[in-house]
Short mmCIF file of C-alpha atoms in Angstrom, two decimals:
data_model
loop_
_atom_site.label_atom_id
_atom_site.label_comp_id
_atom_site.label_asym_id
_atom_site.label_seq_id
_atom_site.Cartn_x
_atom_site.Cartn_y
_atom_site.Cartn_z
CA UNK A 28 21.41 -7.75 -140.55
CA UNK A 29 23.71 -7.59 -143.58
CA UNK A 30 22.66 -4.31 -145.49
CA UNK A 31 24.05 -2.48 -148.55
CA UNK A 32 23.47 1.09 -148.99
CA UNK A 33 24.19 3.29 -152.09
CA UNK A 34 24.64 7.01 -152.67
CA UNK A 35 23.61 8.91 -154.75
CA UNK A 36 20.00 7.58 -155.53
CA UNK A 37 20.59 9.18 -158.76
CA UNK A 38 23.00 11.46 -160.38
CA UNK A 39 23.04 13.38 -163.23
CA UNK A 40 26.56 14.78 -165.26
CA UNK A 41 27.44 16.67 -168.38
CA UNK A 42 29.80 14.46 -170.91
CA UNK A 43 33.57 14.62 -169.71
CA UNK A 44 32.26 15.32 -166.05
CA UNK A 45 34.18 12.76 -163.68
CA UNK A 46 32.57 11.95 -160.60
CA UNK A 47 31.86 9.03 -157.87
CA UNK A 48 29.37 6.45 -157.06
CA UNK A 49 29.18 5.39 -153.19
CA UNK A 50 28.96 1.84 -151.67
CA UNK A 51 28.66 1.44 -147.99
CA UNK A 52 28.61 -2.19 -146.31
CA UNK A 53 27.88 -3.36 -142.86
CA UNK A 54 27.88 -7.43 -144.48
CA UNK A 55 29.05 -9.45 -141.71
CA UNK A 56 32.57 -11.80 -142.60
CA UNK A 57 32.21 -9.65 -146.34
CA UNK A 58 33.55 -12.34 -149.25
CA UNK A 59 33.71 -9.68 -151.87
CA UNK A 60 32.75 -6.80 -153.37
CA UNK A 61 30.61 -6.21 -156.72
CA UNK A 62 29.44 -4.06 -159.12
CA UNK A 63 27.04 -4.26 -161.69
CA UNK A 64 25.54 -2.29 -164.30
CA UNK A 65 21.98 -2.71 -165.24
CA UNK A 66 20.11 -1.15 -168.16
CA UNK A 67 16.47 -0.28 -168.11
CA UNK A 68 14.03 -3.37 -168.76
CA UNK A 69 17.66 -5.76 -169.08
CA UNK A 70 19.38 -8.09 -166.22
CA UNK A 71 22.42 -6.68 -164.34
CA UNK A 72 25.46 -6.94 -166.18
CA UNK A 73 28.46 -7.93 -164.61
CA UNK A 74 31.42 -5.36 -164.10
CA UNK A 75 33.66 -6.00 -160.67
CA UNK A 76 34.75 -8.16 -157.92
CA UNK A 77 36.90 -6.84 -155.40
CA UNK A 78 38.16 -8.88 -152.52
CA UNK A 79 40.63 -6.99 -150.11
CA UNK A 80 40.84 -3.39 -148.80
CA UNK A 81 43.34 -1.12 -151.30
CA UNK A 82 42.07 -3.27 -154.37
CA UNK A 83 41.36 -1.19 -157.53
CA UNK A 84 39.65 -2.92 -160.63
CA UNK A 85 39.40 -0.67 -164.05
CA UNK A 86 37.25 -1.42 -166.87
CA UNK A 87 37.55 1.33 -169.88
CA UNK A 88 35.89 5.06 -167.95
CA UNK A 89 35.15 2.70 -164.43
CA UNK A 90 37.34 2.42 -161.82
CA UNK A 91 35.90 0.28 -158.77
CA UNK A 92 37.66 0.16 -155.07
CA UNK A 93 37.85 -0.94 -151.78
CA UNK A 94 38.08 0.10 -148.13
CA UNK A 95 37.32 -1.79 -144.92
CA UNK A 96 33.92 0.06 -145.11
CA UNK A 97 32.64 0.99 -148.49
CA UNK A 98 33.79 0.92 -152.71
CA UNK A 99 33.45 3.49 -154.62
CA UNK A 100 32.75 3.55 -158.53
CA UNK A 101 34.71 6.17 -160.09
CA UNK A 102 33.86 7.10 -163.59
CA UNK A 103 36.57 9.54 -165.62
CA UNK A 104 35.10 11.12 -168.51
CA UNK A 105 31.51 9.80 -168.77
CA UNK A 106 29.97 9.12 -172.56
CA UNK A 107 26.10 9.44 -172.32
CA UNK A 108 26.20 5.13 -173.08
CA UNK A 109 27.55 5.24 -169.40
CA UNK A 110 24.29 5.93 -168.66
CA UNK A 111 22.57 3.21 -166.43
CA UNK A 112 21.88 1.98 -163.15
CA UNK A 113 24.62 1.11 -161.11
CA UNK A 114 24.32 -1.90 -158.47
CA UNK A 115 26.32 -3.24 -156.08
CA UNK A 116 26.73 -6.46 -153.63
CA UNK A 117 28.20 -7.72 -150.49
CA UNK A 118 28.71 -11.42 -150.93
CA UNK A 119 27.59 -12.89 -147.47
CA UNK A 120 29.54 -15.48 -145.51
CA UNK A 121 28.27 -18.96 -145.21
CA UNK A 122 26.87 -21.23 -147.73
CA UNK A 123 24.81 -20.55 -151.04
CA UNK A 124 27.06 -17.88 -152.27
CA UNK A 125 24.50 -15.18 -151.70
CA UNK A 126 24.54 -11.30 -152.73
CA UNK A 127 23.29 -8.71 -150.91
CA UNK A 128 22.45 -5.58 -153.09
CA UNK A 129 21.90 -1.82 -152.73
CA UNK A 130 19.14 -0.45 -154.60
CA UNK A 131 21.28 1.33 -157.13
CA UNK A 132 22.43 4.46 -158.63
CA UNK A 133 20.56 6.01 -161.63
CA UNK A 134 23.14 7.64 -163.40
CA UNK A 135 22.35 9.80 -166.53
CA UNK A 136 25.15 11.42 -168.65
CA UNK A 137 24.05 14.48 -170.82
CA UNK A 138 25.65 15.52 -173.63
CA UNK B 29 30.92 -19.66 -173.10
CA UNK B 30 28.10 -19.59 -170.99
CA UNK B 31 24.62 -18.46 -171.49
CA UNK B 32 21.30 -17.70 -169.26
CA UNK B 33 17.73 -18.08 -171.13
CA UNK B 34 14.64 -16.84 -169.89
CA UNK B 35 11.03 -17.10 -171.02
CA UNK B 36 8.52 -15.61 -170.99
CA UNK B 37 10.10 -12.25 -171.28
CA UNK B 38 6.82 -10.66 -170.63
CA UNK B 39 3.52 -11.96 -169.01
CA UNK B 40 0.58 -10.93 -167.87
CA UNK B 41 -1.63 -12.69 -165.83
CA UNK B 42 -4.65 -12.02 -163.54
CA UNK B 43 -4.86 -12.11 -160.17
CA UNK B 44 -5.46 -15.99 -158.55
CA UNK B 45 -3.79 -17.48 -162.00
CA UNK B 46 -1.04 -20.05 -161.68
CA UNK B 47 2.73 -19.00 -163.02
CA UNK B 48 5.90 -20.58 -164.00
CA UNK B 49 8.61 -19.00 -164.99
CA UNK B 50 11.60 -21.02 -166.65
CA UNK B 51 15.30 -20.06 -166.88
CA UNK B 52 17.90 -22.61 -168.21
CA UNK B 53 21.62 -22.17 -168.46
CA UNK B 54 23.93 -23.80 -170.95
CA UNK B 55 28.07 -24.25 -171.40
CA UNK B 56 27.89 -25.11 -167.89
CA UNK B 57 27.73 -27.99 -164.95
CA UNK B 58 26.52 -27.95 -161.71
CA UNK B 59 26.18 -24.02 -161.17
CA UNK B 60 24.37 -22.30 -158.59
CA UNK B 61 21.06 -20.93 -159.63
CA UNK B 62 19.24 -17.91 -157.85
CA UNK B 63 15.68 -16.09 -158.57
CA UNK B 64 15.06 -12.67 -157.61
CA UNK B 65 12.56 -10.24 -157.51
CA UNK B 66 12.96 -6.21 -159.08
CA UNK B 67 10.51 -4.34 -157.38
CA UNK B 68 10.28 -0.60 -159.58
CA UNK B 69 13.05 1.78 -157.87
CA UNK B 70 14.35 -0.98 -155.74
CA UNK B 71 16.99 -3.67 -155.24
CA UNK B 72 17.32 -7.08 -155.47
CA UNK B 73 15.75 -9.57 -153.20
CA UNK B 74 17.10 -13.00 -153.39
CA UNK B 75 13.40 -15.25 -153.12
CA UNK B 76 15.32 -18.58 -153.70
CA UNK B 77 18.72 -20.56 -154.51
CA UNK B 78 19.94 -23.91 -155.43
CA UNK B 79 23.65 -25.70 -155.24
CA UNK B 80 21.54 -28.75 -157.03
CA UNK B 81 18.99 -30.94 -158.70
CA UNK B 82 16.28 -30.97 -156.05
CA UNK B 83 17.81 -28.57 -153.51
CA UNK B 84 15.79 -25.51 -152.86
CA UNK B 85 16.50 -22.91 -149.95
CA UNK B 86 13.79 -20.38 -149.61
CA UNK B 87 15.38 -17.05 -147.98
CA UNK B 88 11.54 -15.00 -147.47
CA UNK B 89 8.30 -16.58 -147.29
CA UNK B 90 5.79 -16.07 -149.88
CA UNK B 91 3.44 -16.87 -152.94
CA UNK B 92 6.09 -18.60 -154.85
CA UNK B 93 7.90 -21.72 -155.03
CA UNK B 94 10.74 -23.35 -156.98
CA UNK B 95 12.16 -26.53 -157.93
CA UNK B 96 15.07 -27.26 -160.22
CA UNK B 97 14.45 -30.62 -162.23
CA UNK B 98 17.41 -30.52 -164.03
CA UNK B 99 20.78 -29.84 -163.23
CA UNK B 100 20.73 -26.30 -165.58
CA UNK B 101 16.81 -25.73 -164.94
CA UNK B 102 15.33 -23.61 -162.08
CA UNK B 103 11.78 -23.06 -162.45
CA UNK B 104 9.57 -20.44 -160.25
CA UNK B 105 6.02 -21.37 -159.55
CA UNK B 106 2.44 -20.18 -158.34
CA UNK B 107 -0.06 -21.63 -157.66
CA UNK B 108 -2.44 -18.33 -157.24
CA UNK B 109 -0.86 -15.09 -157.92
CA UNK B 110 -1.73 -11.88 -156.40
CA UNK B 111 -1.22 -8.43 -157.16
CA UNK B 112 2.04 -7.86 -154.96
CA UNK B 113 3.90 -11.00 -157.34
CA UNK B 114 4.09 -8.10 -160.04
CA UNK B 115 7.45 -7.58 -160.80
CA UNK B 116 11.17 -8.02 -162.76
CA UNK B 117 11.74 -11.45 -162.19
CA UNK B 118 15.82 -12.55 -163.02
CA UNK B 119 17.37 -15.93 -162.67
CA UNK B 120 21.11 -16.05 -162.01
CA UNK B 121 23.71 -18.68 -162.01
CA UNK B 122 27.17 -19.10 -160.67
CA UNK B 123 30.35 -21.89 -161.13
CA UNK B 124 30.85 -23.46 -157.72
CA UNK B 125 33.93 -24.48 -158.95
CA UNK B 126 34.97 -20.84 -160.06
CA UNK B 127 34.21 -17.22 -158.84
CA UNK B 128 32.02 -15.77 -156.96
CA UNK B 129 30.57 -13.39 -159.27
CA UNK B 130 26.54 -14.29 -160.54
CA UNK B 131 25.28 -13.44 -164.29
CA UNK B 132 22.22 -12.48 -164.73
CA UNK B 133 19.73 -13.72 -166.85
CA UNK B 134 17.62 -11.06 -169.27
CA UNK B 135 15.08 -11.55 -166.97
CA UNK B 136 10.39 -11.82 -167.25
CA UNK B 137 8.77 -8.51 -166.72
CA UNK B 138 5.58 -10.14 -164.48
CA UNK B 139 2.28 -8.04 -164.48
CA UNK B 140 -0.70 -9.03 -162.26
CA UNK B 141 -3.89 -7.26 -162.81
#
């Protein structure tokens, strides 16, 4: 069964504290890689796609990448509007074009 | 550029009352549409998807049904809700033609008492 699995459940840093978000995989024939960032009560918001092992995607503070196993979010420098949860997705093989996501990563940037 | 509606944003309904739930996507043709299901402190489960008018895969069985009568309306239905439909309900869409990546609607917070 194609599962997605996210560490830490939550995390909480002081402003200017750089740190990592964990994405482990086990999606069978993976078709990419993708992170999102959802804010409480709002839909996910679309940050990354990442398709091959040793791909790197940067987006302002985020840096997203890739191994054969899992992606990690890096974020340099967090701003307390960082703040949010952090989702991501194994696009599944086949038809349909179907995500599977992890349950996310409450992070919470202090000032 | 493309946008995602949703409506209601809210609802509350009591238990054994009908639902539907409307998302509709413009700036676009022929996209893929998905519903989900938020569940408080948990992920998102995929409860249907659609590659076009009429065509409706249903990936867990359940309460709920959907139907897409237009090619940039997906609709989610009930015909008797009950108190485990409560819930962050988000409609997505993606190009077929394009990427891979699906945006997310602003999704109906779903209350059943």
């Amino acid at each position: 069964e194609d599962q997605v699995t996210q560490s830490p459940e939550a995390l909480r840093l002081q402003e200017g504290e750089s740190s990592s978000l964990n994405c482990s995989y086990t999606v069978s024939g993976l078709r990419g890689l993708f992170w999102y960032r959802q804010d409480p009560g709002k839909g996910p918001e679309f940050l990354f796609t990442l398709y091959s092992a040793g791909e790197e995607k940067e987006k302002e503070r985020l840096k997203a990448t890739l191994t054969k196993k899992e992606s990690f979010l890096h974020i340099t420098a967090p701003k307390p509007e960082d703040s949010a949860t952090y989702l991501c997705a194994g696009r599944e093989k086949g038809g349909g074009n179907k995500l599977t996501f992890g349950t996310g990563t409450q992070l919470k940037v202090e000032l | 550029s493309q946008t995602i509606h949703q409506w209601p944003a809210t609802l509350v309904q009591p238990v054994g009352s009908p639902l539907s739930l409307e998302c509709t996507v413009e700036g676009t043709s022929n996209p893929n549409l998905y519903w989900y299901r938020q569940a408080a402190g948990r992920g998102l489960q995929l409860l249907f998807y659609s590659v076009g008018i009429g065509q409706i895969s249903s990936e867990v069985p359940q309460n709920l049904s959907a139907s897409r009568p237009q090619d940039r309306q997906f609709i989610l239905s009930s015909k008797k809700l009950l108190l485990s439909d409560s819930g962050f309900y988000l409609c997505a869409w993606t190009d077929q033609a394009g990427g891979y990546e699906q945006f997310f609607g602003p999704g109906t917070r779903l209350t059943v008492l």
